[in-house]
XYZ file of C-alpha atoms in Angstrom:
498
model
C 128.458 118.146 101.305
C 125.045 116.474 101.420
C 122.838 116.649 98.352
C 119.759 118.919 98.604
C 117.521 115.818 98.601
C 119.322 114.351 101.609
C 119.074 117.660 103.434
C 115.320 117.784 102.760
C 114.827 114.220 103.967
C 116.845 114.895 107.126
C 114.593 117.855 107.930
C 111.268 116.206 107.128
C 111.592 112.527 108.034
C 111.081 111.334 111.610
C 109.801 108.042 112.981
C 108.978 106.322 116.246
C 109.987 102.679 116.666
C 107.784 102.374 119.757
C 104.454 102.628 117.882
C 102.673 99.752 116.108
C 103.014 101.170 112.603
C 106.154 99.786 110.889
C 109.054 102.201 110.433
C 109.112 101.718 106.668
C 105.454 102.805 106.442
C 106.075 105.859 108.639
C 109.005 106.984 106.503
C 107.286 106.206 103.188
C 104.248 108.300 104.176
C 106.478 111.259 105.034
C 108.333 110.992 101.724
C 104.959 110.948 99.922
C 103.957 114.043 101.887
C 107.170 115.764 100.806
C 106.428 114.923 97.148
C 102.830 116.173 97.454
C 103.995 119.458 98.959
C 106.536 119.996 96.186
C 109.670 119.656 98.349
C 110.782 116.714 96.198
C 110.244 117.446 92.535
C 109.522 114.992 89.757
C 112.734 113.397 88.528
C 114.658 114.006 91.758
C 117.059 111.179 92.522
C 116.692 109.771 96.014
C 119.762 108.572 97.942
C 120.754 104.908 97.653
C 119.501 102.465 100.245
C 122.908 102.315 101.959
C 123.086 106.097 102.309
C 119.441 106.277 103.404
C 119.965 103.627 106.065
C 123.052 105.436 107.400
C 121.609 108.912 107.888
C 118.266 107.590 109.200
C 120.059 105.051 111.402
C 117.911 102.147 110.198
C 118.680 98.694 108.813
C 119.340 98.619 105.088
C 116.489 96.114 104.605
C 114.167 98.752 106.066
C 115.492 101.289 103.564
C 114.812 98.801 100.746
C 111.265 98.293 102.093
C 110.702 102.082 102.078
C 111.536 102.380 98.391
C 109.539 99.256 97.507
C 106.518 100.734 99.304
C 106.886 104.026 97.424
C 107.261 102.173 94.114
C 104.209 99.992 94.773
C 102.107 103.149 95.212
C 103.547 104.768 92.090
C 105.511 107.556 93.789
C 108.992 106.475 92.648
C 110.577 104.589 89.796
C 113.405 102.187 90.714
C 115.806 101.801 87.759
C 118.430 99.079 88.083
C 122.010 100.375 88.235
C 120.811 103.980 88.037
C 118.811 104.777 91.146
C 115.420 105.678 92.528
C 113.650 108.655 90.996
C 110.589 110.630 92.111
C 107.380 110.341 90.117
C 104.300 112.534 90.515
C 101.102 110.540 89.806
C 98.511 112.399 87.741
C 95.816 111.727 90.317
C 95.886 114.436 92.960
C 93.874 113.807 96.121
C 94.149 115.121 99.649
C 95.820 112.667 102.026
C 93.616 111.884 104.977
C 94.718 111.618 108.606
C 92.295 111.894 109.402
C 74.998 67.929 113.815
C 71.696 68.213 112.922
C 69.603 65.058 113.223
C 67.876 63.865 110.076
C 64.083 63.749 110.236
C 62.421 60.465 109.397
C 62.257 59.803 105.666
C 58.469 59.554 105.893
C 58.255 63.264 106.594
C 58.885 65.910 103.958
C 58.880 69.668 104.183
C 56.256 71.383 101.988
C 57.458 72.932 98.753
C 54.816 75.679 98.673
C 52.979 77.682 101.307
C 49.297 77.171 102.068
C 48.512 80.878 101.919
C 48.763 83.658 99.324
C 51.678 86.072 99.313
C 53.007 88.778 97.028
C 55.530 87.655 94.443
C 57.677 90.133 92.551
C 59.297 89.417 89.236
C 61.355 92.601 89.705
C 63.417 90.865 92.374
C 64.164 87.684 90.406
C 67.801 86.776 91.003
C 70.309 87.681 88.301
C 72.898 85.271 89.728
C 74.064 82.581 87.302
C 76.151 79.555 88.161
C 78.979 78.239 86.034
C 81.791 75.710 86.121
C 83.983 77.787 83.805
C 87.473 78.562 85.078
C 87.444 82.153 83.831
C 84.690 84.732 83.985
C 84.007 88.378 83.238
C 81.971 90.564 85.578
C 80.695 94.136 85.438
C 83.668 95.707 87.258
C 84.459 94.209 90.647
C 87.806 94.527 92.461
C 90.307 91.697 92.934
C 89.871 90.168 96.380
C 93.372 88.711 96.118
C 94.752 92.217 96.649
C 93.144 92.498 100.091
C 95.838 92.613 102.840
C 94.489 89.636 104.791
C 97.191 89.420 107.460
C 97.117 93.141 108.249
C 93.330 93.128 108.493
C 93.411 90.121 110.798
C 95.528 92.158 113.211
C 93.420 95.300 112.863
C 90.135 93.433 113.280
C 91.452 91.607 116.343
C 92.668 94.885 117.845
C 89.294 96.551 117.188
C 87.444 93.731 118.978
C 89.639 94.204 122.060
C 88.876 97.911 122.440
C 87.226 98.443 125.853
C 84.889 101.240 124.666
C 83.318 98.802 122.192
C 81.085 97.226 124.870
C 79.899 100.664 125.922
C 78.944 101.443 122.329
C 76.822 98.305 122.118
C 75.125 99.142 125.399
C 74.487 102.806 124.733
C 70.897 104.003 124.530
C 71.462 107.543 123.300
C 72.462 108.535 119.789
C 72.596 112.272 120.473
C 76.390 112.326 120.210
C 77.773 111.446 116.755
C 79.869 108.297 116.694
C 83.608 108.511 116.121
C 83.082 106.688 112.827
C 80.504 109.224 111.617
C 82.868 112.060 112.454
C 85.839 110.376 110.770
C 83.773 109.534 107.688
C 82.561 113.135 107.464
C 86.128 114.409 107.641
C 87.189 111.936 104.956
C 84.359 112.901 102.597
C 84.881 116.618 103.176
C 88.550 116.256 102.248
C 88.132 113.938 99.252
C 84.817 115.012 97.708
C 84.595 118.727 98.442
C 81.728 118.421 100.907
C 81.014 120.642 103.891
C 78.907 118.178 105.835
C 78.416 117.217 109.477
C 77.415 113.825 110.925
C 73.724 114.808 110.817
C 74.037 114.952 107.000
C 75.253 111.361 106.838
C 73.991 107.823 107.435
C 76.117 104.739 106.775
C 74.658 101.438 105.565
C 75.867 97.957 104.619
C 76.037 98.722 100.893
C 75.111 101.141 98.122
C 72.132 98.908 97.326
C 70.830 99.235 100.901
C 71.327 102.977 100.694
C 69.317 103.175 97.474
C 66.590 100.922 98.888
C 66.125 103.156 101.920
C 66.116 106.325 99.813
C 63.586 104.786 97.405
C 61.249 103.845 100.239
C 61.367 107.428 101.521
C 61.133 109.108 98.144
C 58.989 107.040 95.804
C 55.263 106.370 95.893
C 53.287 104.110 93.549
C 53.566 105.217 89.893
C 56.032 108.034 90.616
C 58.163 108.821 87.569
C 61.861 107.957 87.816
C 64.253 108.828 84.975
C 67.336 106.692 84.292
C 69.840 106.356 81.457
C 68.889 104.500 78.272
C 71.213 101.693 79.326
C 71.200 101.740 83.089
C 72.058 99.909 86.296
C 69.820 96.829 86.469
C 70.145 96.600 90.278
C 68.987 100.199 90.712
C 66.083 99.622 88.323
C 64.975 96.571 90.346
C 64.907 98.686 93.501
C 62.945 101.501 91.838
C 60.405 99.078 90.374
C 59.938 97.349 93.718
C 59.175 100.738 95.259
C 56.380 101.151 92.678
C 58.103 103.593 90.334
C 57.363 104.069 86.667
C 60.748 104.113 84.943
C 61.459 106.102 81.800
C 64.800 106.032 80.006
C 66.774 109.048 78.793
C 69.311 108.976 75.911
C 72.984 108.923 76.870
C 75.659 110.318 74.540
C 79.330 111.257 74.848
C 78.474 113.905 77.465
C 76.281 111.612 79.540
C 72.578 111.936 80.251
C 70.803 114.171 77.712
C 69.321 116.936 79.869
C 67.711 118.760 76.929
C 65.712 115.606 76.188
C 64.353 115.724 79.744
C 63.396 119.390 79.383
C 61.646 118.703 76.076
C 59.662 115.607 77.037
C 58.694 116.060 80.696
C 56.603 118.832 82.210
C 56.924 120.498 85.592
C 55.813 118.362 88.500
C 55.802 115.089 86.564
C 59.266 113.855 87.608
C 59.909 112.419 91.073
C 63.638 111.824 90.684
C 66.483 111.394 88.209
C 69.105 108.703 88.804
C 72.610 109.518 87.595
C 76.098 108.125 88.154
C 78.543 110.652 89.533
C 81.775 109.865 87.679
C 81.055 107.132 85.151
C 77.696 106.212 83.675
C 76.675 102.599 84.193
C 77.251 100.679 81.967
C 78.787 102.910 79.275
C 81.447 104.587 81.525
C 80.926 108.048 79.933
C 81.121 111.037 82.291
C 78.284 113.514 82.724
C 79.786 116.811 81.577
C 80.114 119.824 83.868
C 77.699 121.793 81.682
C 74.994 119.138 81.949
C 75.526 118.819 85.694
C 74.725 122.495 86.104
C 71.722 122.167 83.776
C 70.391 119.222 85.759
C 70.827 121.005 89.095
C 68.983 124.078 87.818
C 66.227 121.991 86.197
C 65.756 120.032 89.439
C 65.376 123.260 91.395
C 62.882 124.689 88.890
C 60.765 121.524 88.614
C 61.114 120.304 92.198
C 62.450 116.779 91.664
C 65.272 114.924 93.431
C 68.589 113.870 91.922
C 69.981 110.551 93.161
C 73.720 110.709 92.515
C 75.340 107.254 92.702
C 79.122 107.461 93.044
C 79.686 103.710 92.866
C 83.378 103.710 91.858
C 84.900 106.950 93.140
C 87.892 105.069 94.590
C 89.132 103.988 91.154
C 90.358 107.113 89.352
C 93.453 106.582 87.162
C 93.912 109.793 85.184
C 93.695 113.247 86.755
C 91.317 113.840 89.635
C 87.831 112.446 90.006
C 85.119 115.009 89.251
C 83.586 116.360 92.429
C 79.997 115.248 93.065
C 77.067 117.474 92.115
C 76.081 117.215 95.765
C 79.164 119.246 96.712
C 77.760 122.220 94.744
C 74.103 121.770 95.702
C 72.869 124.792 97.632
C 69.163 123.948 97.317
C 68.964 120.445 98.775
C 68.099 118.732 95.488
C 70.759 115.978 95.505
C 70.911 112.713 97.446
C 74.450 111.352 97.226
C 75.176 107.609 97.496
C 78.696 106.284 97.929
C 80.829 103.448 99.215
C 83.946 103.378 101.354
C 86.586 100.653 101.222
C 86.070 99.290 97.724
C 89.724 98.201 97.679
C 89.020 95.967 100.682
C 87.312 92.602 101.149
C 83.514 93.040 100.681
C 82.713 92.519 104.374
C 84.696 95.681 105.127
C 82.792 97.872 102.639
C 80.344 100.393 103.975
C 77.794 102.377 102.028
C 76.589 105.846 102.954
C 74.010 108.486 102.076
C 74.717 112.226 102.140
C 71.697 114.531 102.110
C 70.053 117.388 104.035
C 69.416 116.679 107.703
C 65.642 116.146 107.573
C 65.924 113.322 105.002
C 68.882 111.727 106.824
C 66.865 111.727 110.047
C 64.116 109.719 108.339
C 66.683 107.432 106.696
C 68.176 106.631 110.110
C 64.718 105.720 111.418
C 64.257 103.359 108.467
C 67.727 101.884 108.986
C 66.812 101.050 112.585
C 64.164 98.673 111.237
C 66.520 96.996 108.768
C 69.825 96.936 110.608
C 69.539 98.102 114.193
C 72.664 96.239 115.306
C 74.978 97.496 112.583
C 78.632 96.469 112.681
C 80.469 98.347 115.416
C 83.673 96.336 114.973
C 83.806 97.311 111.323
C 83.123 100.938 112.201
C 85.814 100.930 114.890
C 88.376 99.519 112.494
C 87.447 101.780 109.585
C 87.643 104.804 111.911
C 91.224 103.900 112.783
C 92.139 103.160 109.152
C 90.841 106.590 108.108
C 92.565 108.342 110.999
C 95.914 106.652 110.326
C 95.751 107.180 106.571
C 95.643 103.442 105.802
C 92.475 103.692 103.685
C 94.178 106.253 101.480
C 97.408 104.226 101.284
C 95.620 101.007 100.289
C 93.573 102.866 97.696
C 96.669 104.451 96.143
C 98.489 101.122 96.104
C 95.639 99.314 94.342
C 95.051 102.129 91.845
C 98.553 101.538 90.443
C 97.736 97.853 89.951
C 94.312 98.453 88.383
C 95.665 101.090 86.007
C 98.277 98.605 84.780
C 95.512 96.056 84.225
C 93.408 98.561 82.296
C 96.351 99.414 80.063
C 97.162 95.726 79.510
C 93.542 95.029 78.569
C 93.597 97.849 76.011
C 96.827 96.439 74.570
C 95.306 92.968 74.194
C 92.124 94.409 72.692
C 94.193 96.331 70.139
C 96.083 93.175 69.232
C 93.208 90.665 69.079
C 90.139 92.793 68.301
C 91.355 95.645 66.094
C 88.555 96.627 63.721
C 86.121 94.286 65.479
C 85.410 96.162 68.698
C 85.490 99.867 69.538
C 85.986 101.364 72.986
C 87.024 104.499 74.821
C 89.758 104.166 77.431
C 88.056 105.139 80.710
C 89.819 107.556 83.056
C 88.836 105.337 85.958
C 86.650 102.478 87.071
C 87.123 98.748 86.714
C 85.187 98.166 83.476
C 85.426 99.061 79.776
C 82.449 99.484 77.430
C 83.115 97.301 74.366
C 80.942 97.849 71.284
C 81.000 95.399 68.370
C 81.388 97.043 64.958
C 79.184 94.403 63.336
C 76.151 93.129 65.209
C 76.430 89.534 66.413
C 74.321 87.385 68.720
C 75.692 87.939 72.211
C 73.725 84.901 73.402
C 75.616 82.731 70.932
C 78.867 84.426 71.930
C 78.165 83.456 75.537
C 77.460 79.856 74.529
C 80.674 79.547 72.521
C 82.714 81.223 75.248
C 81.467 78.787 77.886
C 82.626 75.890 75.691
C 86.088 77.464 76.010
C 85.849 77.697 79.820
C 84.940 81.411 79.794
C 81.735 82.642 81.432
C 79.916 85.808 80.318
C 76.983 86.536 82.662
C 73.821 87.979 81.152
C 74.148 91.110 83.301
C 77.122 92.372 81.242
C 75.455 91.866 77.834
C 73.603 94.756 76.156
C 71.831 94.075 72.896
C 68.926 95.781 71.151
C 68.353 97.226 67.691
C 70.903 99.991 68.333
C 73.336 98.302 70.699
C 75.630 95.287 70.668
C 78.026 95.733 73.549
C 79.623 94.223 76.642
C 80.515 95.881 79.928
C 83.861 94.176 80.432
C 85.033 94.194 84.063
C 88.782 93.719 84.297
C 89.652 94.474 87.927
C 89.477 90.872 89.152
C 91.879 89.578 86.482
C 95.678 89.944 86.516
C 97.584 90.660 83.309
C 98.242 87.000 82.487
C 94.584 86.132 83.025
C 93.468 89.084 80.914
C 95.362 87.815 77.877
C 93.928 84.300 78.327
C 90.398 85.700 78.589
C 90.777 87.953 75.529
C 92.136 85.045 73.464
C 89.183 82.886 74.481
C 86.744 85.717 73.730
C 88.254 86.154 70.256
C 88.027 82.407 69.584
C 84.376 82.453 70.653
C 83.752 85.484 68.420
C 85.316 83.687 65.434
C 83.057 80.678 66.054
C 79.961 82.920 66.074
C 81.030 84.630 62.839
C 81.521 81.248 61.165
C 78.108 79.917 62.210
C-alpha cells in the first residue's frame, strides 16, 4: 500500500514538459501549495528521491532538484540518512499567480558658469568613497543572490514580445497596462488592498515616488513631521520641496502620537511621514494602537500620512503588518512601496497607492520626469508576477537573509556582549546597535578604516542621547559577517584605549 503522503502527491502533482518552466520548479510549487493548504502537515516525511522519481516518471536527478528547491525556500528539511521532512515557515503570505578626439591643450572647459543659479545644500551628496575591502551599509540586499542567468533569458524573451512595439507606439492610456493590472492584483493579495489601476502609479524608485508626492503635497514652509531619528533621504526631499521639518519622539511602540496631539494644533500639520513596518533607522514597529490613533488624528486635523513601506519584502518572523493604507476609508494615507527588492536594482520598481484624484496628478507629473518609462522591465515583471516567480525568489532569499540575521546576532553576542544592545528585528536587512557607553563614532570610523572596514556617515547616529549604528547585514554572507564584527570590535577597543 502507498503511504498517505504518496497518495496525496499523486492526486495533486501534475506537470507539463512542453512548457518553458522546468519540471522541478513546477512540481516544487505544487508541493508548496499542498503544504500551504494543509494537505501535507509539518513533520510529514516525503518519499525518497527514488520513489518520487518512479511514481512521477521523472529522472532521479529531477527528484533531487525538487527537494533541493523546497529546502532552499525553507519548506522542507533534508536530514542525511533519515529523509526529507515538511516544515511550515512562520511567515504566511498568499502565493501570487497572479573615440572621442581630444581638444587642443590650449583650450579648457570652464569650471564655473557665468550666470547665477540656485544651489541647494539639502541635495549635497551623501556618497563617500573608500578603498576598504569590507563595508557596512544601511540595509541593502546582496546583489550576488540575483539569478543572473535566469534574468538574462527572461529579459531577452520580454524584448522579443511583438506587442512591445505597439506599447511604445500607443497614444492612449485609457486602458490600464497589463503591468498595472498585475501589480494591483499582487498588492491586493499581499497587502490587503482593494485597489484598481487608477489608484496606482509606478515609478523608478521609492525616492522618485516620494519626490513626486512632495511636489504635489508640500508648499513653502508647510509643516512635515518625521521621527526623531529619521530617513535622511526623505528629509532631503522634504526640505527641497520647501517644508519645515519637525521631529517627533520614537519609543518602543514607534512614533509618539500623543506628542503630536499635545504640541500641534489643528490645521498646522501638512503631513506626517512614517515607515510602515520598521521605523528608519531604529527598526521599531509602529503599534496597531498608534496606527489607529494616527489615522483618526489625520482625519480630524486634515493632514496627509505618507506611509513608506521600504522593506516589506523582508519579513522573517510571522506576517508583515498590513499597511495603514489598507484600512484607510477617508483617503488620508499615501502609500509608497517597492517591488523586486530581491532582484538587481535595475529591476526594482517603486509605486504610489492613493485615491484616484491624487494618482491622476502624480501621473501627469511623472510624464514630465519619465515619459518613456521602462516597458521591457514592466513586461518582464508582469510575467514574473503572473508565473509566481517574484514570490518564489522572495521566499528563497528570505531564508538566506534570516540565516544572516541570526548569524549576526550570534557574533554580536560573542564579541560585543555588554558593549552593545539591540533588539532582534522581525524583518528587514538592518539591526539598530546602541553602545552602552558613549564613544566617538567618528573615531570608530577612522579606526575601522585602518582595518579595511568602512562605516559610512549615513549609518552613524550620535547626539547627546544617542550613540548608535544602523548595521545593514544583507549584503554580507556569514563568513564576511564574522570578519566584519571582529574588525569592528578591534576598532572599538582602539577607541576605548585612546
